[in-house]
DNA sequence: TACGCGACTGCTCAGATGCGCAGTGCGCTC
DNA sequence: GAGCGCACTGCGCATCTGAGCAGTCGCGTA
């Protein structure tokens, strides 16, 4: 019996039958050490595959690579399920878990909005913090369909953290610069923005340049605007601001009319957590990560690998 | 963090990161014993999946069930690959492996013929035995297409075992009983049949009742005969003899005209090895195994599970 | 033939691991 | 409120396991 076959037999007896290497040796007529060595070989050669099968499993090795490669303070990578549809939920869960065990517990948490973050909010455990203040960091949506999701999201996170939410009562993008300036200088709005920029941690996601974007759906941008942004090299948005692959603002005049914390605020934040999932968002994710917009990345394996592969 | 999630973390650190339970304890702020217990839980609950990925891997647990359930001397079960087309080869390989390590090494080995056994023969390693005599146990085929496969098969096994083959120079099924008796009483043929019935071990496969059967292809039976056999309750054949689900001869007059060792010879043999693979053969396999026609079963996981599930 | 080299084997020994046990805290019952 | 059972924790100890080491064998070379 050649060594490879022998290694298979040893692995079977060890892992499937819970025999000790000693027993296996006796059984197969080899020494206990040889059994051990064959077992090691079986593992090395990939004959034995050990997998952690759990919706909340993580990919620590990839996380380490991400941290090193992009100088991140932390990274969380969850396996992409065969069926990509579940990936968003898994990443959201991971974000909720991360936030829950984040130390020191942030007193003021700045949050953006979007489908992904809504998912995260729903997954926050009750009592994840005691007395957190959740501040919206960019203008809210009022989707015609589901009004108030942005506000709900912030409130949910706040409530579960035994604290309260500070909402930003403003559209995401104003049609005219003067209006934006006016709103911005309103006492209550200014106060919110102040709190926002002082947050201990920011939690946000990223959007893609696409006619289905929430900005279009909510009427802040027209499909033509999206085309224009795309033509100018935009690959997605972060806290409502459209960036190119280098993380630079694509359309300064549009950006001027966008209400919320600036990208620089994110860049200089001690903790800026990007939550992003799915194939469609690989490009934005890369832009955000490489341009230092986040210190923590929470994503799926597919996205992580895409980030590590090229560039 | 609840215990399940903790168990996932422990498993990741243990299996993916090669940390000791001690280190894991320190890392997660739990005692080394708790880490160990969580690890055990993770394995029990199936969070950790350990798999032996190898074409020659086996399913020892199922083998044990088969032995116990059907009182077999031995059983070999290989995992069914996703792509069922490879299953035949794997089972054949397993049969070759089994024969190679069979102790005591049979001096006289009785073999049947067929696609499966041809596969086995091709996979026998050179020098698997020293001086074995391989005897054909039922009438040979002379497929118009590939003449002499039956003989080739026996010779191959014999050559690789440094021995010689004893061929049965006769058709599988004779048209008339008198002819069969005549051939059977021929000195050389009788001598072969004698050797065959004295074999230390028998190696054979099983066929299904089907118009594509080798018996039809070789002209021993007509498609109508097959229909008739099926109508009478035949589910397949063993060494050329058609049996019903209980392992009984379906058509005694046909059986009388079939040349080769009897089913009773197989039933009373010390070692009768059935090699059978694939979904189509589940029924025949069940008939053979439940009616005590074999002492050793070599098959794929799908077939094994089918046998264990019902009845 | 003698020598050197590499592959392999079995061994020692320290470190890692699992089992059984006793102690502790919690909730339930009477 | 006392008593009881149960789940969980940390620990001692026997066992299992991996790393490093020296001895052996086969082979090619000087």
XYZ file of C-alpha atoms (C1' of nucleotides) in Angstrom:
682
model
C 0.000 0.000 0.000
C 1.608 3.226 -1.053
C 2.059 6.092 1.342
C -0.709 8.256 -0.018
C -3.311 5.531 0.352
C -1.949 4.785 3.779
C -2.315 8.438 4.680
C -5.947 8.310 3.631
C -6.556 5.280 5.831
C -4.853 6.936 8.777
C -6.897 10.091 8.342
C -10.122 8.105 8.193
C -9.353 6.205 11.330
C -8.203 9.323 13.138
C -10.925 11.752 12.176
C -13.902 9.559 11.347
C -13.323 6.815 13.874
C -11.652 8.769 16.664
C -8.847 6.341 17.071
C -5.562 7.365 18.606
C -2.442 7.339 16.490
C -1.269 4.457 18.618
C -4.317 2.343 17.802
C -4.072 3.249 14.153
C -0.457 2.165 14.125
C -1.362 -1.195 15.573
C -4.293 -1.548 13.169
C -2.329 -0.784 10.054
C 0.870 -2.398 11.159
C 2.935 0.758 11.338
C 4.548 2.594 14.209
C 2.672 5.290 16.072
C 5.136 7.865 14.763
C 4.672 6.844 11.190
C 0.918 7.132 11.697
C 1.428 10.614 13.072
C 3.646 11.618 10.179
C 1.197 10.282 7.633
C -1.548 12.215 9.344
C 0.494 15.397 9.085
C 1.102 14.653 5.408
C -2.606 14.069 4.842
C -3.318 17.498 6.288
C -0.574 19.183 4.291
C -1.574 17.608 1.010
C -5.168 18.616 1.510
C -6.478 15.094 1.874
C -8.049 16.201 5.114
C -10.275 19.224 4.717
C -11.394 20.965 7.882
C -14.091 23.536 7.503
C -16.007 25.684 9.949
C -19.580 25.582 8.731
C -21.547 28.313 10.428
C -23.317 31.449 9.310
C -21.112 33.414 11.632
C -17.870 31.756 10.671
C -14.998 34.012 9.693
C -11.890 33.941 7.577
C -9.163 34.951 9.949
C -6.330 34.411 7.511
C -7.868 36.743 4.961
C -8.621 39.269 7.658
C -4.968 39.305 8.572
C -3.965 39.822 4.957
C -6.362 42.721 4.640
C -5.088 44.368 7.786
C -1.519 44.083 6.632
C -2.103 45.013 3.042
C -4.216 48.073 3.657
C -3.047 49.093 7.101
C -6.461 48.564 8.616
C -7.023 48.577 12.332
C -9.290 45.598 11.913
C -11.068 43.516 9.306
C -13.877 41.008 9.450
C -14.411 38.585 6.587
C -17.244 36.081 6.436
C -17.403 33.221 3.952
C -19.554 33.927 0.917
C -22.346 31.353 0.919
C -22.865 29.311 -2.286
C -26.054 31.244 -2.772
C -24.849 34.835 -2.938
C -28.225 36.128 -1.810
C -27.447 35.397 1.822
C -24.162 37.235 1.854
C -25.621 40.617 2.815
C -27.222 39.150 5.925
C -24.045 37.428 6.974
C -21.963 40.529 6.610
C -24.574 42.545 8.484
C -24.501 40.011 11.275
C -20.742 40.235 11.383
C -20.974 44.012 11.612
C -23.456 43.762 14.463
C -21.160 41.300 16.235
C -18.188 43.562 15.672
C -19.942 46.617 17.003
C -21.156 44.680 20.010
C -17.700 43.616 21.001
C -15.990 46.865 20.043
C -13.921 48.203 22.936
C -13.988 50.821 24.184
C -17.721 50.959 23.645
C -18.321 54.106 21.592
C -20.293 56.799 23.422
C -21.176 58.547 20.192
C -21.641 56.497 17.063
C -22.082 58.135 13.682
C -24.176 56.179 11.235
C -25.046 56.509 7.601
C -28.036 54.756 6.061
C -28.929 52.240 3.417
C -30.107 48.718 2.919
C -26.976 47.223 4.405
C -27.024 49.342 7.528
C -30.716 48.654 8.064
C -29.771 44.994 8.094
C -27.060 45.667 10.621
C -29.430 47.592 12.871
C -31.931 44.751 12.890
C -29.231 42.385 13.990
C -27.902 44.438 16.896
C -28.557 42.548 20.108
C -30.575 44.225 22.835
C -28.247 45.793 25.361
C -25.221 45.856 23.077
C -24.195 49.082 24.821
C -25.427 51.130 27.728
C -26.226 54.678 26.817
C -24.860 55.150 23.340
C -25.702 58.218 21.266
C -26.339 57.407 17.640
C -25.940 60.338 15.276
C -26.894 60.391 11.628
C -23.923 61.511 9.590
C -25.590 62.319 6.313
C -28.911 63.534 5.032
C -31.761 61.069 5.431
C -33.762 59.327 2.840
C -37.469 59.462 2.700
C -38.055 56.693 0.275
C -41.548 57.020 -1.032
C -42.075 53.366 -0.334
C -40.680 52.848 3.106
C -40.580 56.244 4.733
C -38.180 56.872 7.521
C -35.879 53.901 7.192
C -32.865 56.071 7.795
C -34.352 57.382 11.020
C -35.613 53.934 12.056
C -32.197 52.460 11.534
C -30.492 54.972 13.796
C -33.211 54.723 16.413
C -33.059 50.939 16.441
C -29.325 50.904 17.045
C -29.728 53.549 19.724
C -32.601 51.844 21.516
C -30.875 48.470 21.585
C -27.845 50.252 23.002
C -29.943 51.830 25.753
C -29.357 55.263 24.295
C -30.956 57.751 21.963
C -30.647 58.753 18.350
C -29.798 62.190 17.036
C -31.382 62.537 13.615
C -30.301 64.816 10.830
C -33.488 66.479 9.586
C -32.389 67.166 6.043
C -32.454 65.743 2.552
C -29.323 63.976 1.378
C -28.638 66.254 -1.571
C -30.102 69.738 -2.040
C -31.025 71.052 -5.382
C -29.367 74.388 -4.820
C -26.207 75.246 -2.994
C -27.836 78.167 -1.234
C -30.505 75.909 0.231
C -27.871 73.547 1.454
C -25.948 76.337 3.118
C -29.136 77.619 4.696
C -30.083 74.241 6.142
C -26.559 73.611 7.244
C -26.440 76.795 9.212
C -29.736 76.112 10.896
C -29.004 75.809 14.610
C -30.433 72.317 15.115
C -28.876 70.926 11.971
C -25.519 72.470 12.775
C -25.682 70.962 16.228
C -26.281 67.524 14.766
C -23.397 67.902 12.352
C -21.194 68.951 15.223
C -22.062 65.879 17.244
C -21.583 63.805 14.120
C -18.085 65.004 13.480
C -17.152 64.259 17.076
C -18.338 60.689 17.006
C -16.025 58.057 18.469
C -16.817 55.749 15.623
C -18.490 55.876 12.243
C -20.493 53.081 10.724
C -21.323 53.318 7.059
C -21.723 51.418 3.864
C -21.170 52.235 0.205
C -23.426 52.485 -2.823
C -22.792 51.835 -6.469
C -23.376 54.153 -9.402
C -26.527 52.654 -10.781
C -30.000 53.810 -11.799
C -31.422 51.747 -8.919
C -29.473 53.704 -6.345
C -31.429 54.971 -3.365
C -30.488 58.485 -4.432
C -32.390 58.012 -7.657
C -35.265 56.201 -6.050
C -35.651 58.961 -3.499
C -35.511 61.603 -6.160
C -32.301 63.288 -5.072
C -30.691 62.401 -8.386
C -32.108 61.694 -11.812
C -31.030 58.683 -13.888
C -29.262 61.138 -16.204
C -27.256 62.413 -13.274
C -26.114 58.899 -12.614
C -25.018 58.461 -16.207
C -23.133 61.720 -15.954
C -21.449 60.650 -12.736
C -20.485 57.355 -14.271
C -19.099 59.146 -17.313
C -16.979 61.269 -15.045
C -15.496 58.171 -13.462
C -17.607 57.748 -10.346
C -17.743 54.161 -9.097
C -19.922 54.621 -6.049
C -20.838 56.714 -3.070
C -19.928 56.870 0.570
C -22.120 58.850 2.987
C -23.815 60.294 -0.091
C -20.617 61.500 -1.728
C -19.617 60.103 -5.120
C -16.018 59.063 -5.506
C -13.732 57.774 -8.220
C -11.415 54.756 -7.892
C -8.908 56.926 -6.032
C -11.374 57.990 -3.434
C -11.617 61.527 -4.758
C -14.812 63.500 -5.106
C -16.000 63.210 -8.673
C -18.267 66.229 -8.947
C -17.330 69.006 -6.528
C -20.406 71.066 -7.262
C -22.678 68.122 -6.530
C -20.663 67.386 -3.441
C -21.114 70.934 -2.222
C -24.841 70.355 -2.235
C -24.530 67.063 -0.336
C -25.268 67.433 3.358
C -23.374 65.446 5.957
C -19.913 64.828 7.326
C -17.086 65.229 4.864
C -14.861 62.468 3.589
C -12.000 64.073 5.479
C -13.892 63.611 8.693
C -14.046 59.901 7.907
C -10.385 59.828 6.897
C -9.250 61.342 10.136
C -11.598 59.355 12.332
C -10.102 56.974 14.850
C -12.636 54.339 13.921
C -14.465 54.318 10.596
C -16.209 51.046 9.873
C -17.110 50.191 6.305
C -19.694 47.469 5.884
C -19.926 46.226 2.334
C -21.102 43.003 0.694
C -21.507 41.495 -2.700
C -19.896 41.346 -6.093
C -21.400 44.613 -7.308
C -19.570 46.559 -4.651
C -16.051 45.303 -5.226
C -15.003 48.484 -6.985
C -16.348 50.915 -4.402
C -14.921 48.808 -1.658
C -11.514 48.992 -3.281
C -11.737 52.759 -3.646
C -12.712 53.235 -0.012
C -10.129 50.888 1.375
C -7.212 52.062 -0.715
C -7.936 55.721 -0.143
C -7.921 55.345 3.611
C -11.568 56.193 4.137
C -12.015 53.412 6.659
C -10.027 51.881 9.484
C -12.183 48.793 9.761
C -13.551 46.726 6.895
C -16.380 44.257 7.313
C -17.123 42.259 4.210
C -17.522 38.894 2.542
C -14.811 36.600 1.302
C -15.491 37.309 -2.347
C -14.987 41.014 -1.889
C -11.953 40.489 0.305
C -10.295 38.268 -2.265
C -11.039 40.745 -5.015
C -9.328 43.431 -2.953
C -6.291 41.292 -2.296
C -5.899 39.916 -5.771
C -5.060 42.892 -7.908
C -3.594 46.346 -7.470
C -21.199 36.505 23.132
C -23.290 33.376 23.316
C -21.759 29.956 23.556
C -22.412 28.934 19.991
C -20.658 31.957 18.577
C -17.861 31.402 21.051
C -17.594 27.820 19.860
C -17.233 29.061 16.289
C -14.440 31.422 17.326
C -12.639 28.684 19.219
C -12.914 26.315 16.278
C -11.528 28.954 13.925
C -8.570 29.666 16.120
C -7.901 25.996 16.716
C -8.273 24.620 13.206
C -7.549 27.575 10.943
C -4.944 29.302 13.064
C -3.335 26.306 14.780
C -3.519 27.861 18.193
C -3.487 25.720 21.306
C -6.538 25.623 23.528
C -4.474 27.457 26.084
C -3.734 30.352 23.757
C -7.326 30.446 22.624
C -8.465 30.661 26.205
C -6.177 33.607 26.847
C -7.268 35.255 23.619
C -10.984 34.953 24.244
C -10.810 35.446 27.971
C -11.955 31.970 28.933
C -10.224 29.089 30.670
C -8.353 26.520 28.690
C -10.904 23.917 29.759
C -13.807 25.927 28.585
C -12.071 26.373 25.255
C -11.630 22.627 25.057
C -15.256 21.998 25.889
C -16.454 24.504 23.337
C -14.280 22.834 20.768
C -15.835 19.486 21.563
C -19.281 21.068 21.259
C -18.365 22.597 17.932
C -17.429 19.172 16.642
C -20.561 17.540 18.044
C -22.901 20.142 16.655
C -21.371 19.880 13.251
C -19.909 23.362 13.257
C -16.592 21.786 12.422
C -16.774 19.558 9.389
C -13.843 17.257 8.765
C -13.803 15.532 5.467
C -11.369 13.156 3.814
C -11.173 14.321 0.211
C -9.558 11.619 -1.838
C -10.639 9.326 -4.650
C -9.775 6.374 -2.487
C -11.428 7.624 0.667
C -13.862 5.304 2.388
C -16.894 5.474 4.616
C -15.941 3.336 7.554
C -19.062 4.107 9.564
C -21.340 2.956 6.761
C -19.191 -0.093 6.225
C -19.701 -1.017 9.840
C -23.464 -0.579 9.533
C -23.531 -2.790 6.487
C -21.516 -5.500 8.180
C -23.800 -5.486 11.176
C -27.037 -5.174 9.300
C -26.399 -7.887 6.771
C -23.937 -10.045 8.627
C -21.208 -9.454 6.084
C -17.626 -10.491 6.706
C -16.529 -7.179 5.274
C -17.754 -4.157 3.370
C -16.057 -1.355 1.497
C -17.908 1.860 0.781
C -16.457 4.722 -1.213
C -18.007 8.179 -1.341
C -20.137 8.795 -4.416
C -18.534 11.697 -6.307
C -20.804 14.630 -7.216
C -20.491 13.511 -10.775
C -21.886 9.982 -10.678
C -19.948 9.014 -13.759
C -16.795 8.467 -11.754
C -18.363 6.167 -9.252
C -17.710 2.965 -11.162
C -14.003 3.675 -11.304
C -13.792 4.442 -7.619
C -15.583 1.284 -6.646
C -13.406 -0.737 -9.000
C -10.328 0.810 -7.439
C -11.644 -0.068 -4.009
C -12.203 -3.641 -5.132
C -8.675 -3.833 -6.474
C -7.354 -2.450 -3.194
C -9.429 -4.892 -1.232
C -8.276 -7.869 -3.213
C -4.691 -6.742 -2.926
C -4.808 -6.626 0.832
C -7.048 -9.660 1.268
C -5.468 -12.077 3.745
C -4.897 -14.921 3.366
C -4.043 -14.292 -0.251
C -6.385 -16.537 -2.253
C -4.619 -19.271 -4.164
C -7.593 -19.805 -6.411
C -9.806 -16.866 -7.273
C -13.075 -17.343 -9.117
C -14.091 -14.414 -11.292
C -17.126 -13.514 -13.278
C -17.038 -10.921 -16.048
C -18.532 -7.610 -17.034
C -17.784 -3.952 -17.363
C -17.243 -3.509 -13.651
C -14.882 -6.423 -13.283
C -12.904 -5.333 -16.322
C -12.404 -2.051 -14.501
C -11.247 -3.890 -11.425
C -8.791 -5.977 -13.408
C -7.237 -2.904 -14.966
C -6.683 -1.442 -11.549
C -5.004 -4.433 -9.983
C -1.435 -3.530 -9.121
C 1.391 -5.581 -10.543
C 2.453 -8.184 -8.076
C -0.702 -8.060 -5.999
C -0.213 -11.758 -5.351
C 2.424 -14.372 -6.112
C 1.090 -17.303 -8.022
C -2.659 -16.966 -7.963
C -4.890 -19.087 -10.151
C -7.764 -17.123 -11.635
C -10.712 -19.261 -12.739
C -13.667 -18.061 -14.735
C -16.835 -19.029 -12.933
C -19.374 -18.543 -15.669
C -19.607 -18.735 -19.410
C -17.644 -16.085 -21.238
C -18.861 -13.327 -23.436
C -17.709 -12.857 -26.922
C -19.040 -9.401 -27.480
C -19.006 -8.735 -31.174
C -17.415 -5.427 -30.490
C -14.683 -6.174 -28.001
C -13.992 -9.861 -28.306
C -12.509 -11.704 -25.428
C -12.986 -9.155 -22.658
C -13.993 -11.886 -20.283
C -10.851 -13.829 -20.991
C -8.696 -10.694 -20.958
C -10.053 -9.714 -17.593
C -9.201 -13.026 -15.985
C -5.790 -13.098 -17.621
C -4.977 -9.596 -16.508
C -5.791 -10.361 -12.898
C -3.804 -13.562 -13.113
C -0.750 -12.001 -14.770
C -0.572 -9.167 -12.332
C -0.799 -11.734 -9.561
C 2.118 -13.708 -11.072
C -0.191 -16.607 -11.827
C -2.260 -17.994 -14.630
C -5.869 -17.928 -15.709
C -8.111 -20.905 -16.217
C -10.722 -19.956 -18.795
C -14.132 -21.449 -19.217
C -14.476 -22.145 -22.925
C -18.237 -21.931 -23.197
C -21.062 -19.543 -23.957
C -22.869 -18.016 -21.013
C -26.276 -19.412 -21.850
C -26.941 -22.283 -24.181
C -29.950 -22.436 -26.391
C -30.766 -25.993 -25.542
C -30.452 -27.862 -22.298
C -28.905 -30.864 -23.987
C -26.127 -28.759 -25.439
C -25.424 -27.281 -22.044
C -25.222 -30.720 -20.452
C -22.934 -31.880 -23.223
C -20.536 -29.001 -22.819
C -20.667 -29.298 -19.081
C -19.649 -32.889 -19.192
C -16.784 -32.229 -21.518
C -13.652 -33.114 -19.643
C -11.871 -29.794 -19.935
C -14.971 -27.803 -19.107
C -15.836 -30.015 -16.175
C -12.297 -29.592 -14.881
C -12.632 -25.832 -15.023
C -15.950 -25.932 -13.223
C -14.401 -28.106 -10.556
C -11.569 -25.677 -9.989
C -14.091 -22.863 -9.959
C -16.229 -24.396 -7.261
C -13.163 -24.923 -5.119
C -11.996 -21.326 -5.333
C -10.903 -19.684 -2.087
C -12.691 -16.521 -3.087
C -15.168 -15.381 -5.693
C -15.209 -11.978 -7.283
C -18.282 -10.967 -9.223
C -20.592 -8.159 -10.078
C -24.275 -7.937 -10.895
C -26.243 -6.901 -13.938
C -29.655 -5.324 -14.302
C -32.609 -6.528 -16.332
C -32.379 -4.212 -19.260
C -32.285 -4.426 -23.031
C -28.694 -3.101 -22.918
C -27.523 -6.050 -20.869
C -24.405 -7.796 -22.076
C -26.489 -10.952 -22.448
C -28.612 -9.248 -25.041
C -25.681 -7.549 -26.729
C -23.858 -10.832 -26.997
C -26.915 -12.568 -28.374
C -27.480 -14.989 -25.496
C -30.865 -13.451 -24.824
C -33.289 -11.516 -26.986
C -34.886 -8.258 -25.901
C -38.171 -10.149 -25.588
C -36.554 -12.559 -23.174
C -35.580 -9.607 -21.040
C -39.127 -8.317 -21.001
C -40.315 -11.746 -20.025
C -37.764 -11.998 -17.223
C -38.769 -8.571 -15.962
C -42.421 -9.565 -16.092
C -41.615 -12.611 -13.993
C -40.031 -10.388 -11.352
C -36.365 -10.557 -12.246
C -34.376 -7.558 -11.075
C -30.939 -8.532 -12.281
C -28.362 -11.263 -12.717
C -25.434 -12.629 -10.833
C -22.895 -14.846 -12.596
C -25.390 -14.999 -15.448
C -28.305 -16.189 -13.331
C -31.398 -14.027 -13.108
C -32.838 -13.516 -9.646
C -35.845 -11.886 -8.045
C -35.689 -9.508 -5.053
C -35.416 -12.476 -2.713
C -32.406 -13.871 -4.473
C -34.301 -16.778 -6.008
C -33.907 -18.011 -9.562
C -36.653 -16.487 -11.659
C -36.735 -18.894 -14.588
C -35.489 -22.376 -13.677
C -35.502 -23.609 -17.243
C -33.341 -20.691 -18.359
C -31.124 -21.218 -15.386
C -30.637 -24.854 -16.327
C -29.196 -23.676 -19.600
C -26.847 -21.227 -17.930
C -23.331 -22.530 -17.551
C -21.191 -21.727 -14.523
C -21.065 -22.125 -10.770
C -24.423 -22.245 -9.008
C -25.776 -19.638 -6.680
C -25.476 -22.152 -3.890
C -21.777 -22.351 -4.525
C -21.592 -18.621 -3.953
C -23.830 -18.829 -0.892
C -21.657 -21.415 0.758
C -18.379 -19.793 -0.227
C -16.108 -18.559 2.516
C -15.433 -15.392 0.561
C -17.784 -14.085 -2.102
C -17.068 -10.516 -3.085
C -19.781 -8.503 -4.790
C -18.609 -5.374 -6.578
C -21.469 -3.133 -7.551
C -21.808 0.580 -8.286
C -24.400 3.088 -9.311
C -28.027 3.961 -8.810
C -29.294 1.518 -11.412
C -27.994 -1.415 -9.444
C -29.512 -0.655 -6.056
C -32.194 -3.305 -6.462
C -29.912 -6.123 -7.544
C -27.481 -5.197 -4.848
C -30.224 -5.447 -2.259
C -31.320 -8.856 -3.545
C -27.777 -10.225 -3.471
C -26.940 -8.847 -0.069
C -30.158 -9.812 1.675
C -30.192 -13.292 0.235
C -26.717 -14.058 1.485
C -25.098 -14.419 -1.890
C -22.044 -12.480 -0.838
C -19.852 -12.214 2.229
C -18.137 -9.038 1.142
C -19.770 -6.016 -0.448
C -17.804 -3.361 -2.283
C -19.910 -0.438 -3.389
C -20.514 3.299 -3.388
C -22.086 5.373 -0.664
C -25.325 5.906 -2.581
C -25.918 2.211 -2.958
C -24.915 1.543 0.633
C -27.352 4.119 1.957
C -30.119 2.739 -0.213
C -29.485 -0.691 1.272
C -29.511 0.602 4.810
C -32.493 2.883 4.473
C -35.405 0.585 3.809
C -36.334 -3.053 4.345
C 35.840 -0.608 -0.530
C 35.083 3.372 2.051
C 32.720 7.523 2.341
C 29.154 10.978 2.180
C 24.442 12.059 1.480
C 19.580 11.829 1.935
C 15.473 9.431 3.236
C 13.377 7.063 6.667
C 12.628 4.951 11.306
C 11.890 4.669 16.208
C 12.820 7.065 20.464
C 12.835 10.727 24.266
C 10.634 14.337 26.186
C 7.970 18.312 26.799
C 3.797 20.259 25.768
C -1.178 19.704 24.620
C -5.388 17.428 25.478
C -9.479 14.828 27.408
C -11.617 12.630 31.464
C -13.391 12.460 35.855
C -14.071 14.937 40.142
C -15.243 18.248 43.467
C -16.728 22.975 44.365
C -19.969 26.775 43.338
C -24.034 29.284 42.123
C -28.734 29.341 40.595
C -33.490 28.234 40.474
C -37.110 25.267 41.973
C -39.825 22.883 45.437
C -41.685 22.006 49.743
C -36.063 29.738 54.170
C -33.972 25.177 53.884
C -33.124 21.461 50.884
C -32.381 19.637 46.492
C -31.041 19.049 41.735
C -28.744 20.822 37.846
C -25.519 23.151 35.054
C -21.234 24.982 34.887
C -16.368 25.860 36.335
C -11.612 24.924 37.283
C -8.418 21.440 38.369
C -5.344 16.977 38.819
C -3.853 13.472 36.242
C -3.325 9.996 32.743
C -2.938 9.941 27.997
C -2.034 11.577 23.514
C 0.739 14.067 20.353
C 4.427 16.753 17.856
C 9.320 18.380 17.655
C 13.798 17.231 17.649
C 17.423 13.692 17.543
C 20.246 9.821 16.678
C 20.630 5.365 14.381
C 19.984 2.679 10.023
C 19.622 1.677 5.285
C 20.324 2.259 0.337
C 22.680 4.536 -3.216
C 25.975 6.945 -5.850
C 30.798 8.476 -5.949
C 35.755 8.856 -5.124
